[in-house]
Coordinates of C-alpha atoms and ligand atoms in Angstrom, one line a residue:
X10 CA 39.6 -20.9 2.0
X11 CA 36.2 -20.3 3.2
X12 CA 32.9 -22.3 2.5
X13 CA 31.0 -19.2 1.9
X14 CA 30.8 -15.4 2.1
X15 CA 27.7 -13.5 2.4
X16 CA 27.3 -9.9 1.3
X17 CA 24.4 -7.9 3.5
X18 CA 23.5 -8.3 6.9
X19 CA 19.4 -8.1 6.5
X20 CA 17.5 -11.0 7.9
X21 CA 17.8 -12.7 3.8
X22 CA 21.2 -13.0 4.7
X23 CA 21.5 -13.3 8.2
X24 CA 19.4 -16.6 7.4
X25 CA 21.5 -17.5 4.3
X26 CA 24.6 -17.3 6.7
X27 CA 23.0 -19.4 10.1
X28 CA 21.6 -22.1 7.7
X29 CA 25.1 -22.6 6.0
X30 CA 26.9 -22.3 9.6
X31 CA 24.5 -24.6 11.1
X32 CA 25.4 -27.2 8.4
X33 CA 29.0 -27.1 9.3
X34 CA 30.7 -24.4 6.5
X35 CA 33.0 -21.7 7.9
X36 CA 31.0 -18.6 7.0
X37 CA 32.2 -14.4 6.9
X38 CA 29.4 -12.0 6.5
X39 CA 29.9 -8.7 5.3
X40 CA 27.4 -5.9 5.5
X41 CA 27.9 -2.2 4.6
X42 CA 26.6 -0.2 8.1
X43 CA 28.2 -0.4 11.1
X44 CA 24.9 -2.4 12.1
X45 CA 23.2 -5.8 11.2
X46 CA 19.4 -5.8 10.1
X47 CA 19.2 -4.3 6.8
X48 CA 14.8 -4.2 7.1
X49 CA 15.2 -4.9 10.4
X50 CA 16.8 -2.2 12.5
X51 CA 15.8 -0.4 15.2
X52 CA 17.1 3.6 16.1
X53 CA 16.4 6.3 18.2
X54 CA 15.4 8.1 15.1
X55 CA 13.7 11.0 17.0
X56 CA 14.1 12.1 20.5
X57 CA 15.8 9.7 23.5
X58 CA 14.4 6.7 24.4
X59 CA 12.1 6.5 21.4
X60 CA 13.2 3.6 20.1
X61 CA 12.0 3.3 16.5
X62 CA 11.9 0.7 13.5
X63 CA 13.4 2.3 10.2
X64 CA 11.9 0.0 7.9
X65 CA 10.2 -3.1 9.3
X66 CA 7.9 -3.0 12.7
X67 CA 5.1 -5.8 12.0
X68 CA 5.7 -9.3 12.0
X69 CA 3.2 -11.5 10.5
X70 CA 5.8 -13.3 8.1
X71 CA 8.7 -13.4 10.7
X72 CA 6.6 -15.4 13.2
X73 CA 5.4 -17.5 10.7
X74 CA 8.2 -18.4 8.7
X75 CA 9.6 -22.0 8.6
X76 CA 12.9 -20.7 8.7
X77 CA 12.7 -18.4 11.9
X78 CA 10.7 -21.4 13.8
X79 CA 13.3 -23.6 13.1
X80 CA 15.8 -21.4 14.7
X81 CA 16.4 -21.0 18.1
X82 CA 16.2 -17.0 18.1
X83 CA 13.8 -17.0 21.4
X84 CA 17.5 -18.4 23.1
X85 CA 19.4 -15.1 21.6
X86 CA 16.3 -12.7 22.6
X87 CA 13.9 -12.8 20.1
X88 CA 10.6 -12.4 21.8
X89 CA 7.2 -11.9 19.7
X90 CA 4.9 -9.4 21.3
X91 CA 1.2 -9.2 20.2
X92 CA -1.2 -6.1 20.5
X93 CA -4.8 -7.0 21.8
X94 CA -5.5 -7.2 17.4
X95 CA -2.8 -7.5 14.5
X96 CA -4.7 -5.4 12.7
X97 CA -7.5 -3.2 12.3
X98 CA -8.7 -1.3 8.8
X99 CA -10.7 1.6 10.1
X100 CA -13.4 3.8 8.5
X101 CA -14.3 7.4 8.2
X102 CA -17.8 6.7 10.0
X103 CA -15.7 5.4 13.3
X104 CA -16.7 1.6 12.4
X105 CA -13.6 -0.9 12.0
X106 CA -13.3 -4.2 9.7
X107 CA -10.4 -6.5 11.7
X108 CA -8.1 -9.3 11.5
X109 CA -8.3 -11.1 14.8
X110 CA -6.5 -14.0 15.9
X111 CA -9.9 -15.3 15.7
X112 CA -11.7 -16.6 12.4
X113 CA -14.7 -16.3 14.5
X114 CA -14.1 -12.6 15.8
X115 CA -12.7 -11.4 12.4
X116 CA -16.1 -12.5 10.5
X117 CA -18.0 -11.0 12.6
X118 CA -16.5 -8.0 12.0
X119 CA -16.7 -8.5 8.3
X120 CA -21.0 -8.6 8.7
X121 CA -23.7 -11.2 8.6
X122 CA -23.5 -11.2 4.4
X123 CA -19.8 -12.2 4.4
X124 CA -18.7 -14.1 7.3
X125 CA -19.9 -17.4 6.0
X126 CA -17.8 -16.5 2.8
X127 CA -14.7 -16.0 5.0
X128 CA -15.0 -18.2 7.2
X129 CA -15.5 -21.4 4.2
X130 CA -12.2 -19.3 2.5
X131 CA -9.5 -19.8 5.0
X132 CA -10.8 -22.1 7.6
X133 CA -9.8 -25.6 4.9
X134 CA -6.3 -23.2 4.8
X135 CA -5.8 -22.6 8.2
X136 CA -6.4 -26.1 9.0
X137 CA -2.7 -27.2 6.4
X138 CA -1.2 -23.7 7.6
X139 CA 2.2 -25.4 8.8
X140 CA 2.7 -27.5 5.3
X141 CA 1.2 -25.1 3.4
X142 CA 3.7 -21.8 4.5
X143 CA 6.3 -24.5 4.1
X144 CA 5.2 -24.9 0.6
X145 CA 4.4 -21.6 -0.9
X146 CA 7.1 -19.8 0.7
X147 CA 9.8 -22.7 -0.9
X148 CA 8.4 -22.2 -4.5
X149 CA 9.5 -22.7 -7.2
X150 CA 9.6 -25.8 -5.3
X151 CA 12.7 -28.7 -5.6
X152 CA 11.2 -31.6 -3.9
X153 CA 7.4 -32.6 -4.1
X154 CA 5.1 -30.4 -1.9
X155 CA 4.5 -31.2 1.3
X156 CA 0.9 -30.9 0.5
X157 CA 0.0 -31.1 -3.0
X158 CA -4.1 -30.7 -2.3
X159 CA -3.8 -27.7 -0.2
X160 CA -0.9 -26.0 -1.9
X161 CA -3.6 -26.4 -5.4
X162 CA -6.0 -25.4 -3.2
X163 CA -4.5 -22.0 -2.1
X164 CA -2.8 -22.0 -5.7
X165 CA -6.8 -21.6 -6.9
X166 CA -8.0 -19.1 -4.8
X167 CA -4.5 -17.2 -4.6
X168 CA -3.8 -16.8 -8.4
X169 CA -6.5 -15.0 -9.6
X170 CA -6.1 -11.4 -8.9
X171 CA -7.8 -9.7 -5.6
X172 CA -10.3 -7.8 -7.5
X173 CA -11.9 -11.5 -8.0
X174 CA -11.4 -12.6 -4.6
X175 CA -13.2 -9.1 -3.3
X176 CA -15.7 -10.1 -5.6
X177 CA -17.0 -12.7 -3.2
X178 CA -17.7 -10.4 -0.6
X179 CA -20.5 -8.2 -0.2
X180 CA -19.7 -5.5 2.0
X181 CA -17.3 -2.8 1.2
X182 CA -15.2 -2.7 3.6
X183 CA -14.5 -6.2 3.5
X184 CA -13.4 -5.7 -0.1
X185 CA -11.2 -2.3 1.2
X186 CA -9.6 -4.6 4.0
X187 CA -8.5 -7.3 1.6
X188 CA -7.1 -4.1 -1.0
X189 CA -5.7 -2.5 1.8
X190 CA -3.5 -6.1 2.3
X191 CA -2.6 -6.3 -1.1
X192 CA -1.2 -2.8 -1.0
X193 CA 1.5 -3.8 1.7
X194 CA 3.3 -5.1 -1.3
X195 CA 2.6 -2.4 -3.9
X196 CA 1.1 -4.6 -5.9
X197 CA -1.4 -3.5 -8.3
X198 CA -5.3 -4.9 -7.1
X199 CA -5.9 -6.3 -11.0
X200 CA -2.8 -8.0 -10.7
X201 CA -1.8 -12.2 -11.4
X202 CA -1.6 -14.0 -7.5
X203 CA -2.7 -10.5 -5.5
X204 CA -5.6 -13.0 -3.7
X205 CA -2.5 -15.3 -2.8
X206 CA -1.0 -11.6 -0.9
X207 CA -4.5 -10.8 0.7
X208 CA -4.8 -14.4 2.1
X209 CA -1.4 -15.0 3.5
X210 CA -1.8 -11.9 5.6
X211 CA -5.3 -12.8 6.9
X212 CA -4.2 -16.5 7.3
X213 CA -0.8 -15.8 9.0
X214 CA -3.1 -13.2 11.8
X215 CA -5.1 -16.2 12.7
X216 CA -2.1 -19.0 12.7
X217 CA 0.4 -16.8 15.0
X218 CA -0.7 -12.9 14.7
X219 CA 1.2 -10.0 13.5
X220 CA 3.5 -9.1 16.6
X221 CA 6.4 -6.8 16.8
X222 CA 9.6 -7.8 18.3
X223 CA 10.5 -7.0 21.8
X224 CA 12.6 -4.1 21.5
X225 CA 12.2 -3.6 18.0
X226 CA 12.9 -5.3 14.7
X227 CA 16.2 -5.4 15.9
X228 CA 16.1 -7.8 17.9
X229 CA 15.2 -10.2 15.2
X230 CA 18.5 -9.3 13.5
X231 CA 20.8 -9.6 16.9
X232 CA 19.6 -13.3 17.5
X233 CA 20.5 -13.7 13.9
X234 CA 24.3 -12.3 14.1
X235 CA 24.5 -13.7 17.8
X236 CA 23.4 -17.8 16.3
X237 CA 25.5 -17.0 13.8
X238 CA 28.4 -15.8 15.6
X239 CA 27.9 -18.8 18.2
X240 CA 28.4 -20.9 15.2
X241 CA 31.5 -20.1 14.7
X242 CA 30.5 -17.4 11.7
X243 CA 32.3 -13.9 11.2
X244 CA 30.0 -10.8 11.2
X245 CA 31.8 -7.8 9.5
X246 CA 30.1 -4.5 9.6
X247 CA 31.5 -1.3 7.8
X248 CA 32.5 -3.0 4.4
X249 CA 30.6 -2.1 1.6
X250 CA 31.5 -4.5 -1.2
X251 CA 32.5 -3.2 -4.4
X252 CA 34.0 -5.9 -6.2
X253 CA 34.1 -9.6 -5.9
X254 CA 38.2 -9.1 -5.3
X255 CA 37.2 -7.3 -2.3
X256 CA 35.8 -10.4 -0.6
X257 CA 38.0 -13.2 1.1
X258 CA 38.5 -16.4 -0.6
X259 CA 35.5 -19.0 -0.9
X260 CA 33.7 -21.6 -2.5
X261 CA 30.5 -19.6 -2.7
X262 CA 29.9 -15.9 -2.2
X263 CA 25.4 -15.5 -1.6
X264 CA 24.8 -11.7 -2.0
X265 CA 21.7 -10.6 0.1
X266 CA 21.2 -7.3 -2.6
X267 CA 19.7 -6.0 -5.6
X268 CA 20.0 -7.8 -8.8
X269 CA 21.8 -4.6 -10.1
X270 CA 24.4 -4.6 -7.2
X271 CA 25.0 -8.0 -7.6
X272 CA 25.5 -7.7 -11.7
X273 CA 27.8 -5.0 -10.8
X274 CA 29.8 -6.6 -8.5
X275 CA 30.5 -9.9 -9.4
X276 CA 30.4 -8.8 -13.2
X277 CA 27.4 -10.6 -14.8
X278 CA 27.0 -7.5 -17.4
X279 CA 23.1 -7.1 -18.7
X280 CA 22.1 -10.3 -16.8
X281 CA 19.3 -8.4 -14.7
X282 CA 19.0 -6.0 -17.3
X283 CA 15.1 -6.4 -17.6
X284 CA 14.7 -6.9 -13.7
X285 CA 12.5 -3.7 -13.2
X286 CA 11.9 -1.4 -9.7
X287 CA 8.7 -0.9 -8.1
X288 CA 7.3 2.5 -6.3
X289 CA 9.0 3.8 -3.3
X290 CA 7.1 5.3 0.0
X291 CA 7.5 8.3 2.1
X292 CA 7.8 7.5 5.5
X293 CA 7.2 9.1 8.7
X294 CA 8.2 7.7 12.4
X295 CA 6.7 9.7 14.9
X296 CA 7.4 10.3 18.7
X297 CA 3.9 11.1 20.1
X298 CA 3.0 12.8 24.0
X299 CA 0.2 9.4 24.2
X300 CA -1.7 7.0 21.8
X301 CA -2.8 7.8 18.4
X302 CA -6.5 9.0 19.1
X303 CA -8.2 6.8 16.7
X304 CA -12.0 7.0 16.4
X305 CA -12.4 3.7 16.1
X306 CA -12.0 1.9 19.3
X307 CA -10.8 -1.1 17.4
X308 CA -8.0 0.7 16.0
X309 CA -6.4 2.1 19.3
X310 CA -5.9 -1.8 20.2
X311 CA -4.1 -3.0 16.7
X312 CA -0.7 -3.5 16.4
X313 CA -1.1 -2.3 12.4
X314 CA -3.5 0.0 11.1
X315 CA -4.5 0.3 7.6
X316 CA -5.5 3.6 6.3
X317 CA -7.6 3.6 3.2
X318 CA -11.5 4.5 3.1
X319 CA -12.1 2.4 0.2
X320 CA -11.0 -0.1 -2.2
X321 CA -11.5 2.7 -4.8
X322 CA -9.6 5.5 -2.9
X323 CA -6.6 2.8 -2.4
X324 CA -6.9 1.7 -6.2
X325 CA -6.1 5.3 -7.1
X326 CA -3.2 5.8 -4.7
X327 CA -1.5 2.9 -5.5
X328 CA -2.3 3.7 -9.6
X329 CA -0.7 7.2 -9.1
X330 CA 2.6 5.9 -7.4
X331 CA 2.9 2.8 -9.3
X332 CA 2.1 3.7 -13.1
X333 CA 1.2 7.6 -13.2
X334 CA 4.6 8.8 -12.0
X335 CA 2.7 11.5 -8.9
X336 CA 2.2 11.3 -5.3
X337 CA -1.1 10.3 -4.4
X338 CA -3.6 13.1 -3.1
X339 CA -5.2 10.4 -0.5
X340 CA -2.3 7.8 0.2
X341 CA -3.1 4.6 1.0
X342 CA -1.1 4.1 4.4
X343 CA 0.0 1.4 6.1
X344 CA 0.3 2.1 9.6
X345 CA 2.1 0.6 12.9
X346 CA 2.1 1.2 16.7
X347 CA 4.6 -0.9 18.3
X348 CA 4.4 0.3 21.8
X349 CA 0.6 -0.7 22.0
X350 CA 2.3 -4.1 22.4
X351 CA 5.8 -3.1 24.0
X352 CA 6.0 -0.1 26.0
X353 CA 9.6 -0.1 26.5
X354 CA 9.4 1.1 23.4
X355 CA 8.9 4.6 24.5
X356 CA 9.4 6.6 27.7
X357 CA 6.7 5.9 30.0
X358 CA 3.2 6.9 28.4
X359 CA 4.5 8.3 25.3
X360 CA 4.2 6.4 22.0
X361 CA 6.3 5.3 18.8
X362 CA 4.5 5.2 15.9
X363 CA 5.2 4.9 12.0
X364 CA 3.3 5.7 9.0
X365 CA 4.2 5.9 4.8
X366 CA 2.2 6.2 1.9
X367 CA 3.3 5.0 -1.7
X368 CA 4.9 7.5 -4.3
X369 CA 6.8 6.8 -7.8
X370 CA 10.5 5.3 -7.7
X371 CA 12.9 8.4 -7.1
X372 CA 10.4 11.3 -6.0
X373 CA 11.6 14.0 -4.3
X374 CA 8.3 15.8 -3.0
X375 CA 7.1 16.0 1.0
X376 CA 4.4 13.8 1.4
X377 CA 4.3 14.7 5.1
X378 CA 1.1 16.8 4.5
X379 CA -1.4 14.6 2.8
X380 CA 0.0 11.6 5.0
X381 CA -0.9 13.8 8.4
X382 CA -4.3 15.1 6.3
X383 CA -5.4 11.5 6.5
X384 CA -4.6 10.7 9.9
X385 CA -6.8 13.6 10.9
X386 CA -9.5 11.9 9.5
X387 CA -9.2 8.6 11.0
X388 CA -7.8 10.1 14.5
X389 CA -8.6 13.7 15.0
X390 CA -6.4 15.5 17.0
X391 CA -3.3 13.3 15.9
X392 CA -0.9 16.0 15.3
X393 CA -1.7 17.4 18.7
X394 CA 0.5 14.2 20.1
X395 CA 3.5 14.6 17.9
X396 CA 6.5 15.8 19.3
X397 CA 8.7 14.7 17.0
X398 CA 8.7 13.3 13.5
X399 CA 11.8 11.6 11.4
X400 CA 10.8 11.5 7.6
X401 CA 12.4 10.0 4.8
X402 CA 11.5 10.2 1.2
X403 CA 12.8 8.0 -1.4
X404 CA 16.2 9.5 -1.2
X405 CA 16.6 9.1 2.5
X406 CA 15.5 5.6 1.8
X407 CA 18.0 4.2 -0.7
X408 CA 20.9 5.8 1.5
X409 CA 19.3 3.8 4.1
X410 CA 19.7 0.8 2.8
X411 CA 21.2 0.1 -0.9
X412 CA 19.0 -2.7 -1.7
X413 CA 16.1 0.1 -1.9
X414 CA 16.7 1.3 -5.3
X415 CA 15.3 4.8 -6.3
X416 CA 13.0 4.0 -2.5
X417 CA 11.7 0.6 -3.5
X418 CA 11.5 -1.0 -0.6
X419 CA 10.4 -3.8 -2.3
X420 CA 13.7 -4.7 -4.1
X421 CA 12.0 -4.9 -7.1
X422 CA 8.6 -4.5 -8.4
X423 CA 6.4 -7.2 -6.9
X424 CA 3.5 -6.8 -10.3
X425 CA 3.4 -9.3 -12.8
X426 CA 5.3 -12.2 -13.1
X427 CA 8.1 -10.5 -11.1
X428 CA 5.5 -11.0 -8.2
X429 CA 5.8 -15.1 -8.4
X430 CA 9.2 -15.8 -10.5
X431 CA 11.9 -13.3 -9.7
X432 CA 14.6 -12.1 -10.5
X433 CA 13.8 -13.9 -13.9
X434 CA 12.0 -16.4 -15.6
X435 CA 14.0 -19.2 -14.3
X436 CA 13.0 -22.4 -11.3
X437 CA 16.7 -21.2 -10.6
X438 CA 16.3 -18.3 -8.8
X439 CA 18.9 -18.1 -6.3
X440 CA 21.7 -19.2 -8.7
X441 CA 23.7 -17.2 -11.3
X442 CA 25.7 -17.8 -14.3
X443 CA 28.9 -17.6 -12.0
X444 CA 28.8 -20.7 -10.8
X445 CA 29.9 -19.6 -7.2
X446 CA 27.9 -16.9 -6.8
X447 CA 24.0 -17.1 -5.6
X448 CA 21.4 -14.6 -4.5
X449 CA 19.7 -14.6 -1.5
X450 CA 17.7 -10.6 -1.0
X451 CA 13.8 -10.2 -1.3
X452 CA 14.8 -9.8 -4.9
X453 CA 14.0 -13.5 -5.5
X454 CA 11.1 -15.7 -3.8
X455 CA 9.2 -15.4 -1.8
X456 CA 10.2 -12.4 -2.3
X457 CA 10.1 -8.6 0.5
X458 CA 9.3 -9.1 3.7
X459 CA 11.0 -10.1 7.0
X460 CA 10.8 -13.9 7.1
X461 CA 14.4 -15.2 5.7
X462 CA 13.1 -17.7 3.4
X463 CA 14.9 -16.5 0.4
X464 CA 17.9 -16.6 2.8
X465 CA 16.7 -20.3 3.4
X466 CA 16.3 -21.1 0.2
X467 CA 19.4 -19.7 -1.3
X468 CA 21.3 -21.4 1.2
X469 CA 20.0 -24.8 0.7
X470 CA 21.0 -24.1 -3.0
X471 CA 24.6 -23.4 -2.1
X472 CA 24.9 -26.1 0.3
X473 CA 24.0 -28.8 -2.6
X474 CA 26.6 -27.0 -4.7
X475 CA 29.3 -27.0 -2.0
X476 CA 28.4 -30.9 -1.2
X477 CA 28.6 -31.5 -5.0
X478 CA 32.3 -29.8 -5.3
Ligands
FAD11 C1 9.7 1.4 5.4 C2 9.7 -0.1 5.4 C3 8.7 -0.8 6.1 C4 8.7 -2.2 6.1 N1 7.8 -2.8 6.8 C5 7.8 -4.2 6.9 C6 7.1 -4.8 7.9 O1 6.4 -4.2 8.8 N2 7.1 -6.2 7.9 C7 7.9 -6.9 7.1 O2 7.9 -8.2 7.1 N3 8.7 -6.3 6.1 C8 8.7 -4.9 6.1 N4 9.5 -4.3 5.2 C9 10.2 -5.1 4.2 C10 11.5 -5.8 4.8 O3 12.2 -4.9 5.6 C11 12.4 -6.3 3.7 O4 11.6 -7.0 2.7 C12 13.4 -7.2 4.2 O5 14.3 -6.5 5.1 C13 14.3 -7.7 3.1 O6 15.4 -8.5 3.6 P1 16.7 -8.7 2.8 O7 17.6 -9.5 3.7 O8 16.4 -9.3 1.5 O9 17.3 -7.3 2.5 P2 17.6 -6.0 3.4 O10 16.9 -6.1 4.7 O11 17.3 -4.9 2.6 O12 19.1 -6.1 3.7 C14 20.1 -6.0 2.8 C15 21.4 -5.6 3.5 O13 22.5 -5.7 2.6 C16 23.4 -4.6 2.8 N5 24.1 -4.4 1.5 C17 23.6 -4.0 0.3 N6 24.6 -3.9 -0.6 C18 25.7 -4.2 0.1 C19 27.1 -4.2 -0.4 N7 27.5 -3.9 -1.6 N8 28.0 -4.5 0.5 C20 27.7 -4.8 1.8 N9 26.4 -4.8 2.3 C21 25.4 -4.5 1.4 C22 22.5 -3.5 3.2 O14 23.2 -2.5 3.9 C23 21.5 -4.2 4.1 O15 21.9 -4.3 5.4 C24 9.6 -2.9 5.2 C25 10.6 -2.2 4.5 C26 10.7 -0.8 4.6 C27 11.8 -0.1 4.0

């Protein structure tokens, strides 16, 4: 009999599978595409040798994470790569607010009236970053913080919702940058712990950047499967799992999907019954004849752009997608150019690039207008460099990937509570009422994003369970 069997091969539980490996349990993963990665996959999606990322393409939570640095994924080809800026948020008028590596170059991007402000916000952060990731991305915590002070410290500023912290800024487009980082999770600005979302992502571009991965996200998935296989784990590709009877024997069985999937499979009824789905996006990956002509210089140098002329403009797109059921008119649009940073990601001179703007769970519209009507705006001439374009609504996203239900990419709504304690109310998260079967996907904490901590997490859960038996 096995120790363990994981279901879904995304970096959740890739993780899940390594950690459990690494501890000496026989392990069999099985995903349901004939490749690993879930979120983190790289295709030619458009014309040869464009080599783009489906889902995931920026890395600011991968290269921080606790779990990933603890790994040794640089020895199975995992190599960060960072554009001259993780990010820039540019405006109609040309100008540019940035996230440098540098707290001193970023404020001074921000303006005379709010650098002080920033730099007194994160600097006392920055200074615990290494405890304090380890802390908030382990909640709800099992052992005594690392770092009680700091952890209360964040837990103060990053509770209240962003519209507070904006408040401490002056200039506007210091508040739209700090929206526009809130919006990578769909949340709601108004909403409980948005500052906590708008400060990771500034603090985790001065700690270690936002880089891609050479190659693509892929390649964070490969040194996953490659560990894993070197530890003497299975990888099975092409098995969808159906039932629980479909899966080898085992002591545990960790499920890297949606609360839904998992209720179905391992039959736990109306258990995630109130377990609700976010918005989706429509997204567009580009093959483009040379750079995206940006106006503002600032922008043609960042890994990520964020597109969004102000905080009011990406209030109202993520209010349409999120509670009014429409596409917006002006999406909000988080943006990424991974072969600013890694040219092999294209043929020589030509460019990969993605783009997707929020709409409602399950639309079936084309937002491919509106999104290319605001590129124009921040980079005239932009649809003068495409030569190809792959898009993919919410439809094409949940046959992607079936942990993206009705598009969410999210795996559940992070708004409300569900943003801190997810799937449920419960300091259990990872565990079920089956006493053999955990969870591991974005659907519980710290919830979407490529940094395998909920892989972590779960695992460390089923290895006290499988020490206990
Ligand atoms: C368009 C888009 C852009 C994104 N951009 C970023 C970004 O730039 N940076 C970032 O950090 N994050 C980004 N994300 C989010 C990130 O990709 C996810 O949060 C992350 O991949 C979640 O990891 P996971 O392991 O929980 O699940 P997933 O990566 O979703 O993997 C789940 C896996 O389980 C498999 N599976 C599901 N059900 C079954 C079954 N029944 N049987 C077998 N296998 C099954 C699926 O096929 C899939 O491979 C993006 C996501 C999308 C879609």
């Amino acid at each position: 009999m096995l120790d363990a069997v994981v279901v879904g091969a995304g970096p959740n539980g890739l993780t899940a599978a390594v950690e459990l490996a690494r501890r000496g349990f026989s392990v069999a993963l099985f995903e349901a595409k004939s490749t690993v990665g879930g979120g983190a996959r790289t295709e030619e999606l458009t014309l040869p040798g464009f080599r783009h990322d489906p889902c995931s393409a920026a890395h600011p939570l991968g290269v921080n994470s606790p779990a990933f640095r603890a790994l040794p994924l640089d020895r199975y080809g995992l190599e960060w790569l960072h554009a001259p800026l993780p990010m820039a948020h540019p405006f109609p008028d040309g100008t540019a607010a940035v996230l440098s590596r540098s707290v001193a170059e970023t404020a001074a991007s921000f303006g005379p009236r709010d650098a002080g402000t920033y730099r007194r916000l994160v600097e006392p952060l920055l200074a615990r970053w290494d405890t304090l990731v380890q802390d908030f991305m382990s909640l709800p915590l099992t052992a005594l913080p690392r770092d009680p002070v700091t952890l209360a410290r964040f837990g103060l500023a990053g509770l209240p919702p962003s519209t507070w912290l904006m408040r401490r800024f002056k200039d506007d487009r210091v508040k739209t940058l700090f929206a526009g980082l809130v919006a990578h999770v769909m949340a709601p600005l108004g909403g409980l712990a948005t500052s906590a979302i708008g400060l990771v992502f500034a603090l985790s571009a001065h700690a270690r950047g936002w880089p891609v991965a050479r190659g693509g996200s892929q390649a964070v998935s490969d040194a996953l499967a490659a560990y894993l296989r070197d530890l003497g784990g299975a990888v099975h590709t092409d098995f969808e799992v159906k039932r629980l009877d479909d899966l080898p024997p085992a002591r545990a069985y960790v499920f890297d999907t949606s609360p839904a999937a998992l209720a179905r499979i391992a039959g736990l009824g109306d258990y995630y019954a109130n377990y609700r789905y976010g918005p989706s996006v429509f997204k567009i990956d580009y093959a483009l004849d040379g750079p995206v002509p940006w106006t503002a210089p600032e922008a043609r140098i960042a890994g990520t752009v964020q597109i969004g002329a102000s905080q009011a403009e990406i209030g109202t797109a993520l209010r349409a997608a999120s509670r009014e059921g429409r596409a917006p008119e002006r999406p909000f649009m988080i943006t990424v150019q991974p072969s600013v940073a890694d040219p092999t990601r294209a043929p020589e001179g030509k460019h990969v690039f993605w783009a997707y703007g929020h709409v409602p769970n399950g639309w079936s519209g084309d937002l491919t207008e509106a999104i290319e009507r605001q590129l124009e705006r921040f980079a005239p001439g932009f649809r003068d460099r495409v030569l190809a374009r792959a898009t993919a609504g919410p439809a094409e996203m949940a046959a992607r990937n079936a942990n993206y239900v009705g598009g969410d990419i999210a795996c559940g709504a992070a708004s409300g509570l569900q943003l801190l304690l997810r799937p449920k109310l419960s300091l259990f998260p990872y565990h079920t009422p089956h006493p053999a079967v955990f969870l591991c996907s974005s659907a519980t904490p710290p919830g979407p994003g490529v940094h395998g901590m909920s892989g972590h997490n779960a695992a460390k859960a089923v290895w006290r369970r499988l020490r206990q038996s």
